PDB file of C-alpha atoms in Angstrom:
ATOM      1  CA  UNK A   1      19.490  55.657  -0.059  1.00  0.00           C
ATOM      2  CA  UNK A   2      20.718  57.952  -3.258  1.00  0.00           C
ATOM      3  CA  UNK A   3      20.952  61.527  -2.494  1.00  0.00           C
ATOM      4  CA  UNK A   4      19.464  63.912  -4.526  1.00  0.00           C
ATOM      5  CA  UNK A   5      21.316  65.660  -6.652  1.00  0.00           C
ATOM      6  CA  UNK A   6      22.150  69.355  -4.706  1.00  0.00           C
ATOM      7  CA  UNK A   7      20.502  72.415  -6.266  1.00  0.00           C
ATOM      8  CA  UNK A   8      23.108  75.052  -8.321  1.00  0.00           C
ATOM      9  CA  UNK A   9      22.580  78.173  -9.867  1.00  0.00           C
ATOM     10  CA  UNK A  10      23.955  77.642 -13.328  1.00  0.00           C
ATOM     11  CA  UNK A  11      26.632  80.933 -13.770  1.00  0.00           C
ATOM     12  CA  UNK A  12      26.189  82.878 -17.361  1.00  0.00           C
ATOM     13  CA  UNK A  13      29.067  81.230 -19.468  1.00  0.00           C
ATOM     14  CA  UNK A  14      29.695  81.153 -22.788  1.00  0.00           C
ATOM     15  CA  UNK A  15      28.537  77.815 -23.833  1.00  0.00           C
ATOM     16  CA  UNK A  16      25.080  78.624 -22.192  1.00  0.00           C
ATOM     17  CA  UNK A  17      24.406  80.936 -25.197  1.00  0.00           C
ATOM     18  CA  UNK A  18      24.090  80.393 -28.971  1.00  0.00           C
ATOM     19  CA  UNK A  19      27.312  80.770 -30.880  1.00  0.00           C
ATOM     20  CA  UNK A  20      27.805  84.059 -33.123  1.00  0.00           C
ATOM     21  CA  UNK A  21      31.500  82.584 -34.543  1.00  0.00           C
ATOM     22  CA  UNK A  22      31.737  82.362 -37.932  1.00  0.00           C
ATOM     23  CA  UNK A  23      32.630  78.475 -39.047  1.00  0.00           C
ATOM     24  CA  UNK A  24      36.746  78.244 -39.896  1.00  0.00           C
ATOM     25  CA  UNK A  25      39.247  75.373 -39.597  1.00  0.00           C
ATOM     26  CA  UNK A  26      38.925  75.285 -35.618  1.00  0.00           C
ATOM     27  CA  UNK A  27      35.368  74.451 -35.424  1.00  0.00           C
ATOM     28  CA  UNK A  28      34.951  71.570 -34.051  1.00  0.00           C
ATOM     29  CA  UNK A  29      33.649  68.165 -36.388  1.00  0.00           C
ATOM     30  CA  UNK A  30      30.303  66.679 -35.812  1.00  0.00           C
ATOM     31  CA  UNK A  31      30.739  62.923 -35.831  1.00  0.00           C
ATOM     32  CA  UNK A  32      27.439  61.956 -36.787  1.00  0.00           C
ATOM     33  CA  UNK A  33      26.534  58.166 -37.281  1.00  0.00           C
ATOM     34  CA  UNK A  34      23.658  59.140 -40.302  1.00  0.00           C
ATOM     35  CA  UNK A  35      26.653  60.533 -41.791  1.00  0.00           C
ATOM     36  CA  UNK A  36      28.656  57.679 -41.875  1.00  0.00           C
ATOM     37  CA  UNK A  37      28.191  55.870 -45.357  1.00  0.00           C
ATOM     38  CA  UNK A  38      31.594  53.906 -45.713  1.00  0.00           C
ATOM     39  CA  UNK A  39      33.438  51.821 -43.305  1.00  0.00           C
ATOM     40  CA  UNK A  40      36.196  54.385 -43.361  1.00  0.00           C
ATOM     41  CA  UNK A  41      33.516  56.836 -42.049  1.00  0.00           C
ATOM     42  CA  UNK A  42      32.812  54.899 -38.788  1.00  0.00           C
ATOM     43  CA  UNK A  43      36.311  54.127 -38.173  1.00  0.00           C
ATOM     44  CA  UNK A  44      36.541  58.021 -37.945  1.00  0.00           C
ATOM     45  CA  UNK A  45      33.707  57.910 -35.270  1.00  0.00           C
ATOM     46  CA  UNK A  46      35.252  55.634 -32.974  1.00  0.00           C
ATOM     47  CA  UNK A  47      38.738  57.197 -32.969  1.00  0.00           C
ATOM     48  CA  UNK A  48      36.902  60.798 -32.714  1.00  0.00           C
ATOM     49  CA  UNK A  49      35.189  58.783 -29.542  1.00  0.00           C
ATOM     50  CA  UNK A  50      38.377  57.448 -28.483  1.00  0.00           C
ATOM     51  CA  UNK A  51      39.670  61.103 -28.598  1.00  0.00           C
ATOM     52  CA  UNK A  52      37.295  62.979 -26.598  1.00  0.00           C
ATOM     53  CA  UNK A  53      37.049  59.971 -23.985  1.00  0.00           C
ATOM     54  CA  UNK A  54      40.390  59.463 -23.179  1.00  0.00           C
ATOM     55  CA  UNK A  55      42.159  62.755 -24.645  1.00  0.00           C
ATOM     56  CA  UNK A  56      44.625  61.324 -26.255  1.00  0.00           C
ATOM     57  CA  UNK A  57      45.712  61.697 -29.726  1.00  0.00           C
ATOM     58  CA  UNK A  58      47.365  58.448 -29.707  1.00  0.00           C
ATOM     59  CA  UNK A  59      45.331  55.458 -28.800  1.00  0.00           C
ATOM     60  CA  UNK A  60      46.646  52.050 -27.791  1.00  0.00           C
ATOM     61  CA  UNK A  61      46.143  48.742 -27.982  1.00  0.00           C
ATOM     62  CA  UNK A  62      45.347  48.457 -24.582  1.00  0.00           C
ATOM     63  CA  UNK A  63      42.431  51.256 -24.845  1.00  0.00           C
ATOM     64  CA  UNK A  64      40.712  49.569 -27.577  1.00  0.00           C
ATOM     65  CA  UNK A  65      37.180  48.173 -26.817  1.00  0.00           C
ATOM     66  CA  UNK A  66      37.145  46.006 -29.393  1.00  0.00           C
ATOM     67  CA  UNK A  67      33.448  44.652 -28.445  1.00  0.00           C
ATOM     68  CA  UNK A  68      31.643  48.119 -28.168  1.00  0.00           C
ATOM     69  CA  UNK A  69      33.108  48.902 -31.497  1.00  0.00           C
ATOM     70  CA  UNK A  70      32.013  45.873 -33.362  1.00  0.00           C
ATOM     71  CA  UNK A  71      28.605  46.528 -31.718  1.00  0.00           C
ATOM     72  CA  UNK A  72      28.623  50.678 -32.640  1.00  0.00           C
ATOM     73  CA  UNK A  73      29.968  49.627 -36.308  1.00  0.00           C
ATOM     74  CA  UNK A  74      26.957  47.231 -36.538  1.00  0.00           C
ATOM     75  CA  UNK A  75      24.741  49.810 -35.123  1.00  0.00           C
ATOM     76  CA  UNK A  76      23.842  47.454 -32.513  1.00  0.00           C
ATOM     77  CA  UNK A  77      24.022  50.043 -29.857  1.00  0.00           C
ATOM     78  CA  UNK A  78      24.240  53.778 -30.224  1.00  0.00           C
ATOM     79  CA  UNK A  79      27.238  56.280 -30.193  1.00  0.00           C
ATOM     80  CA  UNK A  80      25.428  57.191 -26.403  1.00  0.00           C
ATOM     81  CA  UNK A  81      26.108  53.845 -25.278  1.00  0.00           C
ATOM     82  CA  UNK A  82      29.359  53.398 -26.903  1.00  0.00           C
ATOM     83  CA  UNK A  83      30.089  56.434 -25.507  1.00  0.00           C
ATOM     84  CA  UNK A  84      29.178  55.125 -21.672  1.00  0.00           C
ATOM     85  CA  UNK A  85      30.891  52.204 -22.391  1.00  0.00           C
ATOM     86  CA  UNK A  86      34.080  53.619 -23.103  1.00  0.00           C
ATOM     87  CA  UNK A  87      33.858  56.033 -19.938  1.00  0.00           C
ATOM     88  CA  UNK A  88      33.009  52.916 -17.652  1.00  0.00           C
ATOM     89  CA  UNK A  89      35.683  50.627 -19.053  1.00  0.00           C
ATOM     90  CA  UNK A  90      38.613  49.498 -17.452  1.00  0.00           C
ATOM     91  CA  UNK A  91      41.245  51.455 -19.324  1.00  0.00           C
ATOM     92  CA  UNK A  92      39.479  54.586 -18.593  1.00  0.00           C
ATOM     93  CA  UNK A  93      38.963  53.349 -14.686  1.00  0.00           C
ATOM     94  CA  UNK A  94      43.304  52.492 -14.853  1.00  0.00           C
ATOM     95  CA  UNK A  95      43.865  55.901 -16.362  1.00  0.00           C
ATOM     96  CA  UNK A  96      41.428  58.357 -15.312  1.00  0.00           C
ATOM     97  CA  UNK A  97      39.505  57.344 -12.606  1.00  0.00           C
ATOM     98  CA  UNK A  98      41.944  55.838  -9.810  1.00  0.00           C
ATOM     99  CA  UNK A  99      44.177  58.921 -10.284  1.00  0.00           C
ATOM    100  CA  UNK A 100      41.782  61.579  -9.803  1.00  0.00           C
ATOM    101  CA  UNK A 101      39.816  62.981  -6.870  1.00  0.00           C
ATOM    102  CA  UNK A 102      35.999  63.484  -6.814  1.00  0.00           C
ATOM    103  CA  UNK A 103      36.162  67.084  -7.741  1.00  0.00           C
ATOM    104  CA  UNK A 104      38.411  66.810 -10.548  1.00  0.00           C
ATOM    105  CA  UNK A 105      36.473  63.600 -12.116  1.00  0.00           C
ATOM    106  CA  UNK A 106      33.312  66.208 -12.109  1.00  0.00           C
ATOM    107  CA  UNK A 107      35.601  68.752 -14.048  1.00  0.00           C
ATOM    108  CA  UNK A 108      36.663  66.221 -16.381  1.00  0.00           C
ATOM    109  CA  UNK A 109      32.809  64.324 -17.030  1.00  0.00           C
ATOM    110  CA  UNK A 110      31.844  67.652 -17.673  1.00  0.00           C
ATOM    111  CA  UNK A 111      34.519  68.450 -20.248  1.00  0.00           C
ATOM    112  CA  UNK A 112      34.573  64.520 -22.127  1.00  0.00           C
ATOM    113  CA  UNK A 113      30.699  64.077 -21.966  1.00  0.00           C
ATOM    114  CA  UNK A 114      28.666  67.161 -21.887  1.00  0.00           C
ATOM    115  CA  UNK A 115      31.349  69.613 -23.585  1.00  0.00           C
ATOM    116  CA  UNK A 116      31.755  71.955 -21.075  1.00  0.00           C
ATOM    117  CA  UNK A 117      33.582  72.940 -18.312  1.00  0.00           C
ATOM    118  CA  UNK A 118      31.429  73.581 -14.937  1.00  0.00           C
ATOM    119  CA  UNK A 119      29.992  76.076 -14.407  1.00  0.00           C
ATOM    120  CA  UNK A 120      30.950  77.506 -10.754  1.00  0.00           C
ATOM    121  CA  UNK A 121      31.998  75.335  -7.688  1.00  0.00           C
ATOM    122  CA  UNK A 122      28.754  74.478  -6.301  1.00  0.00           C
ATOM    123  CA  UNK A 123      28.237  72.342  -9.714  1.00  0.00           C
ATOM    124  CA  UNK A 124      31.400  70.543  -8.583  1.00  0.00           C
ATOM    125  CA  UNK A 125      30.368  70.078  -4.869  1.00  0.00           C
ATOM    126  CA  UNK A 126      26.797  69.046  -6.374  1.00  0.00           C
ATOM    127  CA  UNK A 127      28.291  66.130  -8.825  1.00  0.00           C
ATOM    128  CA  UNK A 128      31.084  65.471  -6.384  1.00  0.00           C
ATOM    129  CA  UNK A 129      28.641  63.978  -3.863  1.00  0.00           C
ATOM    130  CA  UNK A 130      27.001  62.340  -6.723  1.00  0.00           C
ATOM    131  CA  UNK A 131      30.242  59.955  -7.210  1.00  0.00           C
ATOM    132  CA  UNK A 132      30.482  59.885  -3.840  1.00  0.00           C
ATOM    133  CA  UNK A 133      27.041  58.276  -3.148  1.00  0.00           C
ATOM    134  CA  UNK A 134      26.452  56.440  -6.831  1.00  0.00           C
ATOM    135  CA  UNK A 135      30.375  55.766  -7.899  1.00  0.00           C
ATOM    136  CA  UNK A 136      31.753  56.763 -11.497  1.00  0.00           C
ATOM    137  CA  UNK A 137      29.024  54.335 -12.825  1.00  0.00           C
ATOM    138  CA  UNK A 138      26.278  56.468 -11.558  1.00  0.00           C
ATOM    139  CA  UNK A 139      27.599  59.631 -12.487  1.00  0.00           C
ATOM    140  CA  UNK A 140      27.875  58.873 -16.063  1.00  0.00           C
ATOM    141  CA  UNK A 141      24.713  57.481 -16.441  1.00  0.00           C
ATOM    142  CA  UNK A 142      23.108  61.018 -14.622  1.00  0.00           C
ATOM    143  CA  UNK A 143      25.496  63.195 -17.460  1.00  0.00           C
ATOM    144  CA  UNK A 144      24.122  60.918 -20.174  1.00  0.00           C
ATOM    145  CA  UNK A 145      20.734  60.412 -19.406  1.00  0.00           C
ATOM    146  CA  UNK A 146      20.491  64.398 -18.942  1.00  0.00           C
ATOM    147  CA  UNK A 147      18.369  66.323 -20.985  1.00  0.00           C
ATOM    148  CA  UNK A 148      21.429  68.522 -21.453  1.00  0.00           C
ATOM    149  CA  UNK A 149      23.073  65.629 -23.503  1.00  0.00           C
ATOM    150  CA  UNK A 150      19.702  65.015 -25.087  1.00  0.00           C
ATOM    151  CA  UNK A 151      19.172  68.463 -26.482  1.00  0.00           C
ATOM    152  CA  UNK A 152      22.882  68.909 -27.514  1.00  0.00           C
ATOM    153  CA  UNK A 153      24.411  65.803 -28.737  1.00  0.00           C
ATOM    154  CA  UNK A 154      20.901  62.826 -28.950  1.00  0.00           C
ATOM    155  CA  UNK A 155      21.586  59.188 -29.563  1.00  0.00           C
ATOM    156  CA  UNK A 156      24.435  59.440 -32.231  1.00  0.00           C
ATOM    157  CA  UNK A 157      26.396  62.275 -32.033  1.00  0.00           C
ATOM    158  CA  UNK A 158      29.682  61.897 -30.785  1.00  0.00           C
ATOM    159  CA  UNK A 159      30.455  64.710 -28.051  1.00  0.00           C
ATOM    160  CA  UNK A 160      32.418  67.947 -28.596  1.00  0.00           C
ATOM    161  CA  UNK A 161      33.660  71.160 -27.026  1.00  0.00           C
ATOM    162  CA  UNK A 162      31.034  72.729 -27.784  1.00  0.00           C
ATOM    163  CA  UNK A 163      32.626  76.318 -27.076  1.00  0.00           C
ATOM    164  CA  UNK A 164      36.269  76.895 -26.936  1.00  0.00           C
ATOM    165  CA  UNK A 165      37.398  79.687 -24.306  1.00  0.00           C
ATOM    166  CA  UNK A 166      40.579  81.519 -26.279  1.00  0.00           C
ATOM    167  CA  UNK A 167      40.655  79.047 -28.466  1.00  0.00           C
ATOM    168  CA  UNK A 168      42.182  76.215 -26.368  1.00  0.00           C
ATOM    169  CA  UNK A 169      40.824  72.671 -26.376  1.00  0.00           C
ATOM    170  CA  UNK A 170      40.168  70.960 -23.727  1.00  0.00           C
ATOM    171  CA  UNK A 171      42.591  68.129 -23.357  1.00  0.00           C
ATOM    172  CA  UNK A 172      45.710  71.337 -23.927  1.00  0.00           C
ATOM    173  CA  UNK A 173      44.497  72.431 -20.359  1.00  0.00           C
ATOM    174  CA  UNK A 174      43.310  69.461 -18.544  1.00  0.00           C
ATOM    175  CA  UNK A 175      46.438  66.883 -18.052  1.00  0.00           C
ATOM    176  CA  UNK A 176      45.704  63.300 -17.327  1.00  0.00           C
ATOM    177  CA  UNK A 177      46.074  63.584 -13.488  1.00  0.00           C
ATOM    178  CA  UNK A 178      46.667  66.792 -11.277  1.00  0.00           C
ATOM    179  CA  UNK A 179      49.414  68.340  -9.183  1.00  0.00           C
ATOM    180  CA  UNK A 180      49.219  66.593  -5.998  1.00  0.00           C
ATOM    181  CA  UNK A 181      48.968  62.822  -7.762  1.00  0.00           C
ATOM    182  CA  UNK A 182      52.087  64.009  -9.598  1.00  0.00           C
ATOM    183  CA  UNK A 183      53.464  64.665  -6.081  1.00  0.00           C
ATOM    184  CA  UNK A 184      51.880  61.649  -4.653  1.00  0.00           C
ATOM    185  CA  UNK A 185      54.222  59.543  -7.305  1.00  0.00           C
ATOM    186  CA  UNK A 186      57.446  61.599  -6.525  1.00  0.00           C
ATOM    187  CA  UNK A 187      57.262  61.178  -3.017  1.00  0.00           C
ATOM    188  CA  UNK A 188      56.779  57.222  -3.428  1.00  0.00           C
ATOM    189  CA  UNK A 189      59.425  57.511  -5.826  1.00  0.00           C
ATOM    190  CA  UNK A 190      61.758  58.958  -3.179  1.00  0.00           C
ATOM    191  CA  UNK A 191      60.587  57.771   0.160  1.00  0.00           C
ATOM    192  CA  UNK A 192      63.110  57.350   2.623  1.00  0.00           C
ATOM    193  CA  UNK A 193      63.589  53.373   2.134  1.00  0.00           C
ATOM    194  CA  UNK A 194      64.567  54.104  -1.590  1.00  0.00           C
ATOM    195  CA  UNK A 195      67.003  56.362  -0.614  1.00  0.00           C
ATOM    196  CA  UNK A 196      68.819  53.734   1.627  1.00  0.00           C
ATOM    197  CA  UNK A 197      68.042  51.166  -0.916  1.00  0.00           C
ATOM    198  CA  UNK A 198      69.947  54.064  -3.435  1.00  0.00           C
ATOM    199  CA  UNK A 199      72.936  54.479  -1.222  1.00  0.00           C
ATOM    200  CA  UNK A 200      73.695  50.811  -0.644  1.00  0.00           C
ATOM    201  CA  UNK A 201      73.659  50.694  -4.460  1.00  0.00           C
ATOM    202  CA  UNK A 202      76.036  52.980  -4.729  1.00  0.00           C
ATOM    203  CA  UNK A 203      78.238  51.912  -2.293  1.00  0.00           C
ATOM    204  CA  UNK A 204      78.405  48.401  -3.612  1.00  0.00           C
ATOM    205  CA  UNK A 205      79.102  50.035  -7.283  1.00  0.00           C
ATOM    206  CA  UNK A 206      82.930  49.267  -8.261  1.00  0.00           C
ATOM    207  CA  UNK A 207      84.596  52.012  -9.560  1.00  0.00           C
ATOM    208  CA  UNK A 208      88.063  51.991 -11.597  1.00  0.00           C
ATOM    209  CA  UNK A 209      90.466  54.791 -10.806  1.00  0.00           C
ATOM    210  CA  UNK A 210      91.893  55.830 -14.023  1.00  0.00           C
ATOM    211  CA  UNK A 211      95.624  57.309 -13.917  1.00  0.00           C
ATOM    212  CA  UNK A 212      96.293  60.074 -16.238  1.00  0.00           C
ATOM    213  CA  UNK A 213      99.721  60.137 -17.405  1.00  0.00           C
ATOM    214  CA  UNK A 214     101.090  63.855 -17.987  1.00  0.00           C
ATOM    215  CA  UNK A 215     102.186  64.360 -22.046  1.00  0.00           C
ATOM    216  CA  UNK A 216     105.160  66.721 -22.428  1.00  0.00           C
ATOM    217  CA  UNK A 217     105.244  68.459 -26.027  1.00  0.00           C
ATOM    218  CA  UNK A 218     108.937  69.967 -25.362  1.00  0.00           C
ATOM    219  CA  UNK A 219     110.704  67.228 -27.004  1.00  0.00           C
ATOM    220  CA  UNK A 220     108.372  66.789 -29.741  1.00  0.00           C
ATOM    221  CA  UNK A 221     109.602  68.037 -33.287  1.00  0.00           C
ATOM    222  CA  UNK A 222     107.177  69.478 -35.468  1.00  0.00           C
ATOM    223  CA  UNK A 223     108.160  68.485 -39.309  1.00  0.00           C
ATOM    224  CA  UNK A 224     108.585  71.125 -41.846  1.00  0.00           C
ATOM    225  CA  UNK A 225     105.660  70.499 -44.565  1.00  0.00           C
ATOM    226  CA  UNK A 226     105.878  73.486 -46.571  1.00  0.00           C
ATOM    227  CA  UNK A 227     106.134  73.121 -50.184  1.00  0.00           C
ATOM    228  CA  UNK A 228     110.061  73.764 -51.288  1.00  0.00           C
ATOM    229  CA  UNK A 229     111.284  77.366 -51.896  1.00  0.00           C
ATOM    230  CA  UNK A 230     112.960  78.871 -55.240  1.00  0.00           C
ATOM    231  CA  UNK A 231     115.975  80.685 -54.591  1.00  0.00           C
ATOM    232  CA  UNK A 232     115.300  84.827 -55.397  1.00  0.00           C
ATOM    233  CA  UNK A 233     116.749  85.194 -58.514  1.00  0.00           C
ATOM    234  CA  UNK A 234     116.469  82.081 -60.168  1.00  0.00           C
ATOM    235  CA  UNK A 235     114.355  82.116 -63.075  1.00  0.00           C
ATOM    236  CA  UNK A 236     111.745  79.794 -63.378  1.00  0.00           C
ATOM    237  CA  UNK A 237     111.148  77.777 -66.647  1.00  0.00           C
ATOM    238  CA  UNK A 238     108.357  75.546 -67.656  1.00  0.00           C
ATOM    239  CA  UNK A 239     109.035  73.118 -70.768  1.00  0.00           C
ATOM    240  CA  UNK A 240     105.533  72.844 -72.424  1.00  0.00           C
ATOM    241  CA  UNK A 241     106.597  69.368 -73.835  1.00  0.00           C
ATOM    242  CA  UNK A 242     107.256  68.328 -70.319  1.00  0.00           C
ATOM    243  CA  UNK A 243     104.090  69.615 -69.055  1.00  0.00           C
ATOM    244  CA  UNK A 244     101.432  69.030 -71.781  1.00  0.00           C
ATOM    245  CA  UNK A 245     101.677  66.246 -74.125  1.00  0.00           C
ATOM    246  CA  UNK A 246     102.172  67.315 -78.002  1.00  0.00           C
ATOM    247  CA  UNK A 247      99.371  66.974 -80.361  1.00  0.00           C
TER     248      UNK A 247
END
């Protein structure tokens, strides 16, 4: 039996109101499919899709959905559904999902698919249960299907930050994975049975003592390699035929 999804009171924030900025080189793009009239032009859909997905700037082989792109480029499906397929594939389950806790997925689906981030903690408890009870799979569906998608992005628009707070983007603020899965690979990294593992290692290492031998500089002559000296007194003279040739 689903649960229901838990009643919130949406907090005033500032991407619950219309904008009043005026339009300079941080505004974010609209990738809209209507829009696209060269091939060039949906390339630069899917990689803006790729972007806000995965928040990455560079994207890899191994990301690449090379069948919902055909399909999307073809206009089989929509930018919506390329968009869920991207956020249900595998890649995105190896990078995002398995690394991240229930609460922080909701922060994240709020930020990749709706544009926002949410808006108080009983949003997050409210979604949270929502993976909990229909998975990832569910969850994305309930953000797409919204009529907050709907209204703000339709069928073939891909999504955006819709409102910047200060100016910083999204995927500056929100890393891959959090503190305590950074912490949950350094202790595996150092758990007691590596650090045996570590000292056997070094133990069994061979090292070569190298001898120094000490270098006295008492005996050592330094040569004289100044140029040589004229005698005070002594004239100097130059022969010009010696020196220059005669013309």
């Amino acid at each position: 039996m689903t649960l229901p999804l838990l009643e919130y009171k949406p907090s005033s924030q500032n991407q619950r109101v219309p904008g009043y900025e005026v339009p300079n080189e941080d505004t974010p793009r609209i990738y809209r499919i209507e829009d696209c009239v060269f091939s060039g032009d949906i390339q630069e859909l899917i990689w803006a899709a790729y972007r806000q997905l995965f928040s990455e700037h560079v994207i890899l082989k191994f990301y690449r959905q090379g069948n919902l792109e055909s399909q999307v480029k073809n206009q089989a499906i929509t930018v919506r559904d390329f968009i869920r397929g991207l956020a249900k594939s595998e890649a995105f389950t190896s990078l995002v999902i398995k690394t991240n806790s229930n609460y922080r997925l909701v922060e994240i689906g709020l930020k990749r698919l709706l544009g926002r981030a949410p808006y108080n903690k009983d949003e997050e408890i409210s979604w949270s249960i929502k993976i909990a009870t229909d998975g990832w799979d569910g969850f994305v569906d309930a953000l797409l299907d919204s009529n907050e998608y709907q209204s703000c992005f339709g069928e073939n628009i891909v999504p955006y930050q819709r409102r910047r707070y200060k100016g910083r983007p999204f995927n500056l603020v929100t890393p891959r994975y959090a503190d305590y899965w950074r912490d949950k690979l350094e202790d595996a990294r150092y758990k007691p049975g590596s650090i045996s593992d570590f000292m056997k290692m070094a133990a069994d290492a061979s090292i070569r003592t190298v001898t120094y031998t000490p270098v006295s500089t008492a005996d050592i002559s330094i040569p004289d390699t100044t140029r040589d000296s004229v005698p005070v007194g002594i004239p100097v003279s130059i022969s010009p035929s010696a020196s220059f040739p005669a013309r």
